[in-house]
Amino acid sequence: MSPENFFNELDRSFPRSTFLIAFSGGLDSTVLLHLCAAGAGSENLDRLLAVHVNHGLQPEAATWAMHCLKACESLGLRSRVLTVDGHPERGQSPEEAARLARYEALQSLVTDRSVVLVAQHLDDQAETILLQLLRGSGLKGLSGMPASTGFGAGVLHRPLLGVSRDSLRQYAERNGLTWLDDPSNQDTSYQRNYLRREIIPRLKSRWPGMAKTLARAGRHCADAQQMLNQQVNSWFDSVVVAERNTIRLEALSNFNRRQQKSILRYWIDCSGFRCPSEINLTRIIIESLNAASDRLPCIRWSAGEVRRYRGELYLLAPSDGFDPKKTIAWSLRTPLRIAELGGTLVCSIDSVSGVGHEWSEACIRFRTGGELCRLPGRKGSRCLKKVFQEQGVPPWERDRIPLVYIREELVAVAGLFVCEPFHGQGLSFNWTLDGRS
C-alpha cells in the first residue's frame, strides 16, 4: 500500500473534506493513521483529526489514551480524546454498547464537511457476514458493512475494507509502527472473538480465500437488497402517513404477508430502529390487523415498540423506565434532549421583550392527571386530557409530551400549542421524536 495513493483516493472521493480518524491505538487503526498522515503531506495535515474514544472499560484506558496522543504528536497530527460510558444497558451486548457510545461521541464532532474514517478491513467484513448468517439475517445483514454510509451530518467511510488483516500487519512491521493489544480481544466469550480465534482459522485452512469469497457474497446481497428497496419504497409510499411517519393499516392490508413484512422492515430501518425478530414482525401484522377496533395492541422488542391507534401503526422508542412525575429545568436557549423518550425539544423565540426574567424559572413536566390549559384565542380553561382526545393524540403519547411551565403556570404543550396569555409572544416549542421529521 502506498500512503500517497491511499490519500489521493480519499481526496478524489471526498474533495475538500475534513477527515476524522477513529484511532483506538490497535493495529488496524494505527495503520490507518499512518497511511493518512504519511499520504497527506504537510499541505493537507490540517484536514486530519485523530479521535480516540475512551470507553472507560479497561484499567489501562487512560494509558491507552496517552499512547494515542503521543502517536499523533509524533506524526504531526491534531488529536482529541473523548470519554464515554461504554458499559452495556439491560439487553445490550458489551460490543454493541461500546460501539454505540463510540459512534455517538464521534458524531458530536461531525459536520457536513466531515468524513469519519474507520479501520474495519476484509477479515472484519467476513466475520460480520458470518455472524449475520448465524443470526438468521436477511439480505440487509448478509450485505455486511458498506464502504460508505451516512453518519450524522457527514459520512462514515471504511477505506480498508478490501485489505486483509495480514496485509495491515505486514505494513505496520515494515514501517516500524507500534500498537496496543486490547486483552478483551482474547476473550472468546464474545461472539466475534470466538469466531475469529476458534472458527475462522479452521475455515481458512480449508478455504484460504474465504474472506474474499464472503465479501463478494456480501456485495451480491447488497445489490439484491438495493433492488428490493426500490420496489419496497414504492409500496411504502402508498401506506405511509409522512407527517406522522405512521403506517395506514387499511392500505397495508392490500399487500400479501411477505410484502407486509418487507414494508415494515423498510419502515423500521429507515426510522433508525433495529428490526425485531421474525416472530415479533409477524405479531405486528397479525395483532394490529386482527385486534378489535377498541383495542390498542402494542408489540415490544428491545429496540422499540409498535402501537396501533385509529387505524395507523406508530413506531416508538421503548417506553420502559420513564417517570412522568419528573421535572426538568430548562433554559430555553439550547435544545433539550430527553433520552428516555427518544426526543428533542427546541424553543424558538422571535422576541423575548415582555417575557421577563421569570423564564429563568422555566421547567418541563409531564401529564399526571387533572391539568388545565388555556387554549390560544379562547376564554376559560379546558381539561388537558379532553384536548388531547379532540386533537387525536394517541393515549400512550399523552403522558410523554413535554409541558412547559413557569412556576405553576402551564405555558405550552410542546409540539401542539402555546397557551394563553403567552400565545402571540413569538414563542414556539417543537417536540421531535427520533425517526420523525
PDB file of C-alpha atoms in Angstrom, residues 75-216:
ATOM      1  CA  LEU A  75       3.136  12.276  13.145  1.00  0.00           C
ATOM      2  CA  GLY A  76       2.290  15.956  13.481  1.00  0.00           C
ATOM      3  CA  LEU A  77      -1.440  15.263  13.676  1.00  0.00           C
ATOM      4  CA  ARG A  78      -4.104  17.089  15.625  1.00  0.00           C
ATOM      5  CA  SER A  79      -5.883  14.792  18.087  1.00  0.00           C
ATOM      6  CA  ARG A  80      -8.778  14.633  20.532  1.00  0.00           C
ATOM      7  CA  VAL A  81      -9.706  12.231  23.318  1.00  0.00           C
ATOM      8  CA  LEU A  82     -13.417  11.758  24.020  1.00  0.00           C
ATOM      9  CA  THR A  83     -14.536   9.978  27.192  1.00  0.00           C
ATOM     10  CA  VAL A  84     -17.790   7.999  27.201  1.00  0.00           C
ATOM     11  CA  ASP A  85     -19.597   5.447  29.324  1.00  0.00           C
ATOM     12  CA  GLY A  86     -19.332   2.239  27.317  1.00  0.00           C
ATOM     13  CA  HIS A  87     -20.989  -0.046  29.867  1.00  0.00           C
ATOM     14  CA  PRO A  88     -23.950  -2.006  28.473  1.00  0.00           C
ATOM     15  CA  GLU A  89     -27.530  -1.341  29.494  1.00  0.00           C
ATOM     16  CA  ARG A  90     -30.042  -4.106  30.110  1.00  0.00           C
ATOM     17  CA  GLY A  91     -30.483  -6.155  26.939  1.00  0.00           C
ATOM     18  CA  GLN A  92     -27.326  -4.805  25.268  1.00  0.00           C
ATOM     19  CA  SER A  93     -24.219  -6.788  24.420  1.00  0.00           C
ATOM     20  CA  PRO A  94     -20.904  -5.255  25.562  1.00  0.00           C
ATOM     21  CA  GLU A  95     -19.805  -4.915  21.930  1.00  0.00           C
ATOM     22  CA  GLU A  96     -22.982  -3.097  20.929  1.00  0.00           C
ATOM     23  CA  ALA A  97     -22.864  -0.743  23.932  1.00  0.00           C
ATOM     24  CA  ALA A  98     -19.247   0.238  23.233  1.00  0.00           C
ATOM     25  CA  ARG A  99     -19.921   0.750  19.529  1.00  0.00           C
ATOM     26  CA  LEU A 100     -22.998   2.917  20.101  1.00  0.00           C
ATOM     27  CA  ALA A 101     -21.210   5.037  22.716  1.00  0.00           C
ATOM     28  CA  ARG A 102     -18.211   5.432  20.380  1.00  0.00           C
ATOM     29  CA  TYR A 103     -20.324   6.419  17.388  1.00  0.00           C
ATOM     30  CA  GLU A 104     -22.381   8.880  19.414  1.00  0.00           C
ATOM     31  CA  ALA A 105     -19.180  10.541  20.623  1.00  0.00           C
ATOM     32  CA  LEU A 106     -17.763  10.735  17.099  1.00  0.00           C
ATOM     33  CA  GLN A 107     -20.994  12.226  15.776  1.00  0.00           C
ATOM     34  CA  SER A 108     -20.606  15.128  18.192  1.00  0.00           C
ATOM     35  CA  LEU A 109     -17.626  16.285  16.092  1.00  0.00           C
ATOM     36  CA  VAL A 110     -19.165  15.700  12.666  1.00  0.00           C
ATOM     37  CA  THR A 111     -20.220  18.481  10.292  1.00  0.00           C
ATOM     38  CA  ASP A 112     -21.480  18.316   6.713  1.00  0.00           C
ATOM     39  CA  ARG A 113     -17.830  18.508   5.584  1.00  0.00           C
ATOM     40  CA  SER A 114     -16.662  15.626   7.784  1.00  0.00           C
ATOM     41  CA  VAL A 115     -15.684  12.104   6.756  1.00  0.00           C
ATOM     42  CA  VAL A 116     -15.118   9.701   9.656  1.00  0.00           C
ATOM     43  CA  LEU A 117     -12.540   7.061   8.745  1.00  0.00           C
ATOM     44  CA  VAL A 118     -12.687   3.691  10.500  1.00  0.00           C
ATOM     45  CA  ALA A 119     -10.205   0.849  10.084  1.00  0.00           C
ATOM     46  CA  GLN A 120     -12.505  -2.124   9.532  1.00  0.00           C
ATOM     47  CA  HIS A 121     -10.936  -4.450   6.970  1.00  0.00           C
ATOM     48  CA  LEU A 122     -11.562  -7.531   4.825  1.00  0.00           C
ATOM     49  CA  ASP A 123     -11.405 -10.024   7.692  1.00  0.00           C
ATOM     50  CA  ASP A 124     -13.783  -7.872   9.769  1.00  0.00           C
ATOM     51  CA  GLN A 125     -16.201  -7.973   6.853  1.00  0.00           C
ATOM     52  CA  ALA A 126     -16.005 -11.773   6.657  1.00  0.00           C
ATOM     53  CA  GLU A 127     -16.646 -12.038  10.417  1.00  0.00           C
ATOM     54  CA  THR A 128     -19.618  -9.684  10.168  1.00  0.00           C
ATOM     55  CA  ILE A 129     -21.235 -11.656   7.339  1.00  0.00           C
ATOM     56  CA  LEU A 130     -20.707 -14.979   9.146  1.00  0.00           C
ATOM     57  CA  LEU A 131     -22.194 -13.598  12.360  1.00  0.00           C
ATOM     58  CA  GLN A 132     -25.209 -12.270  10.484  1.00  0.00           C
ATOM     59  CA  LEU A 133     -25.662 -15.637   8.779  1.00  0.00           C
ATOM     60  CA  LEU A 134     -25.579 -17.422  12.138  1.00  0.00           C
ATOM     61  CA  ARG A 135     -28.216 -14.985  13.438  1.00  0.00           C
ATOM     62  CA  GLY A 136     -30.524 -15.811  10.536  1.00  0.00           C
ATOM     63  CA  SER A 137     -30.308 -12.338   8.994  1.00  0.00           C
ATOM     64  CA  GLY A 138     -31.857 -11.408   5.664  1.00  0.00           C
ATOM     65  CA  LEU A 139     -30.274  -9.628   2.716  1.00  0.00           C
ATOM     66  CA  LYS A 140     -29.506  -6.440   4.631  1.00  0.00           C
ATOM     67  CA  GLY A 141     -27.481  -8.234   7.315  1.00  0.00           C
ATOM     68  CA  LEU A 142     -25.771 -10.527   4.823  1.00  0.00           C
ATOM     69  CA  SER A 143     -24.658  -7.471   2.821  1.00  0.00           C
ATOM     70  CA  GLY A 144     -22.091  -6.812   5.534  1.00  0.00           C
ATOM     71  CA  MET A 145     -20.666  -3.346   6.130  1.00  0.00           C
ATOM     72  CA  PRO A 146     -20.945  -0.767   3.329  1.00  0.00           C
ATOM     73  CA  ALA A 147     -17.782   1.049   2.265  1.00  0.00           C
ATOM     74  CA  SER A 148     -19.525   4.376   2.942  1.00  0.00           C
ATOM     75  CA  THR A 149     -22.679   5.350   4.766  1.00  0.00           C
ATOM     76  CA  GLY A 150     -24.322   8.452   6.187  1.00  0.00           C
ATOM     77  CA  PHE A 151     -23.127   9.408   9.656  1.00  0.00           C
ATOM     78  CA  GLY A 152     -24.919  12.296  11.318  1.00  0.00           C
ATOM     79  CA  ALA A 153     -24.373  15.314   9.081  1.00  0.00           C
ATOM     80  CA  GLY A 154     -21.352  13.683   7.431  1.00  0.00           C
ATOM     81  CA  VAL A 155     -20.129  10.339   6.109  1.00  0.00           C
ATOM     82  CA  LEU A 156     -18.564   7.242   7.685  1.00  0.00           C
ATOM     83  CA  HIS A 157     -16.037   5.617   5.336  1.00  0.00           C
ATOM     84  CA  ARG A 158     -14.154   2.299   5.542  1.00  0.00           C
ATOM     85  CA  PRO A 159     -11.151   2.701   3.221  1.00  0.00           C
ATOM     86  CA  LEU A 160      -9.504  -0.599   4.279  1.00  0.00           C
ATOM     87  CA  LEU A 161     -12.490  -2.843   3.657  1.00  0.00           C
ATOM     88  CA  GLY A 162     -10.712  -4.637   0.820  1.00  0.00           C
ATOM     89  CA  VAL A 163      -7.429  -5.116   2.728  1.00  0.00           C
ATOM     90  CA  SER A 164      -6.668  -8.234   4.796  1.00  0.00           C
ATOM     91  CA  ARG A 165      -5.524  -8.238   8.415  1.00  0.00           C
ATOM     92  CA  ASP A 166      -2.267  -9.914   7.361  1.00  0.00           C
ATOM     93  CA  SER A 167      -1.541  -7.087   4.901  1.00  0.00           C
ATOM     94  CA  LEU A 168      -2.100  -4.498   7.627  1.00  0.00           C
ATOM     95  CA  ARG A 169       0.280  -6.314   9.964  1.00  0.00           C
ATOM     96  CA  GLN A 170       2.935  -6.502   7.233  1.00  0.00           C
ATOM     97  CA  TYR A 171       2.574  -2.769   6.596  1.00  0.00           C
ATOM     98  CA  ALA A 172       2.898  -1.996  10.311  1.00  0.00           C
ATOM     99  CA  GLU A 173       6.013  -4.135  10.712  1.00  0.00           C
ATOM    100  CA  ARG A 174       7.589  -2.753   7.554  1.00  0.00           C
ATOM    101  CA  ASN A 175       7.127   0.812   8.810  1.00  0.00           C
ATOM    102  CA  GLY A 176       8.167   0.113  12.399  1.00  0.00           C
ATOM    103  CA  LEU A 177       4.793   1.006  13.892  1.00  0.00           C
ATOM    104  CA  THR A 178       3.828   0.192  17.472  1.00  0.00           C
ATOM    105  CA  TRP A 179       0.292  -0.531  18.591  1.00  0.00           C
ATOM    106  CA  LEU A 180      -1.806  -1.568  21.561  1.00  0.00           C
ATOM    107  CA  ASP A 181      -3.223  -5.038  22.175  1.00  0.00           C
ATOM    108  CA  ASP A 182      -6.588  -4.965  23.925  1.00  0.00           C
ATOM    109  CA  PRO A 183      -6.738  -8.028  26.238  1.00  0.00           C
ATOM    110  CA  SER A 184     -10.505  -8.241  25.735  1.00  0.00           C
ATOM    111  CA  ASN A 185      -9.795  -9.365  22.157  1.00  0.00           C
ATOM    112  CA  GLN A 186      -8.618 -12.693  23.629  1.00  0.00           C
ATOM    113  CA  ASP A 187     -11.910 -13.307  25.438  1.00  0.00           C
ATOM    114  CA  THR A 188     -13.782 -15.938  23.434  1.00  0.00           C
ATOM    115  CA  SER A 189     -16.977 -15.407  25.443  1.00  0.00           C
ATOM    116  CA  TYR A 190     -17.569 -12.579  22.945  1.00  0.00           C
ATOM    117  CA  GLN A 191     -19.119 -13.987  19.783  1.00  0.00           C
ATOM    118  CA  ARG A 192     -16.842 -12.180  17.350  1.00  0.00           C
ATOM    119  CA  ASN A 193     -13.707 -13.195  19.248  1.00  0.00           C
ATOM    120  CA  TYR A 194     -14.847 -16.839  19.329  1.00  0.00           C
ATOM    121  CA  LEU A 195     -15.434 -16.779  15.601  1.00  0.00           C
ATOM    122  CA  ARG A 196     -12.110 -15.048  14.948  1.00  0.00           C
ATOM    123  CA  ARG A 197      -9.964 -17.251  17.154  1.00  0.00           C
ATOM    124  CA  GLU A 198     -11.679 -20.658  17.063  1.00  0.00           C
ATOM    125  CA  ILE A 199     -13.694 -20.986  13.857  1.00  0.00           C
ATOM    126  CA  ILE A 200     -12.255 -18.829  11.082  1.00  0.00           C
ATOM    127  CA  PRO A 201      -8.687 -20.254  11.285  1.00  0.00           C
ATOM    128  CA  ARG A 202     -10.122 -23.736  10.654  1.00  0.00           C
ATOM    129  CA  LEU A 203     -12.228 -22.454   7.753  1.00  0.00           C
ATOM    130  CA  LYS A 204      -9.225 -20.701   6.232  1.00  0.00           C
ATOM    131  CA  SER A 205      -7.143 -23.870   6.456  1.00  0.00           C
ATOM    132  CA  ARG A 206      -9.654 -25.493   4.102  1.00  0.00           C
ATOM    133  CA  TRP A 207     -10.689 -22.404   2.100  1.00  0.00           C
ATOM    134  CA  PRO A 208      -7.762 -19.917   2.126  1.00  0.00           C
ATOM    135  CA  GLY A 209      -9.681 -17.338   0.084  1.00  0.00           C
ATOM    136  CA  MET A 210     -12.665 -17.426   2.419  1.00  0.00           C
ATOM    137  CA  ALA A 211     -12.589 -13.737   3.393  1.00  0.00           C
ATOM    138  CA  LYS A 212     -12.612 -12.522  -0.219  1.00  0.00           C
ATOM    139  CA  THR A 213     -15.338 -15.011  -1.128  1.00  0.00           C
ATOM    140  CA  LEU A 214     -17.580 -13.936   1.744  1.00  0.00           C
ATOM    141  CA  ALA A 215     -17.024 -10.266   0.910  1.00  0.00           C
ATOM    142  CA  ARG A 216     -18.044 -10.977  -2.692  1.00  0.00           C
TER     143      ARG A 216
END
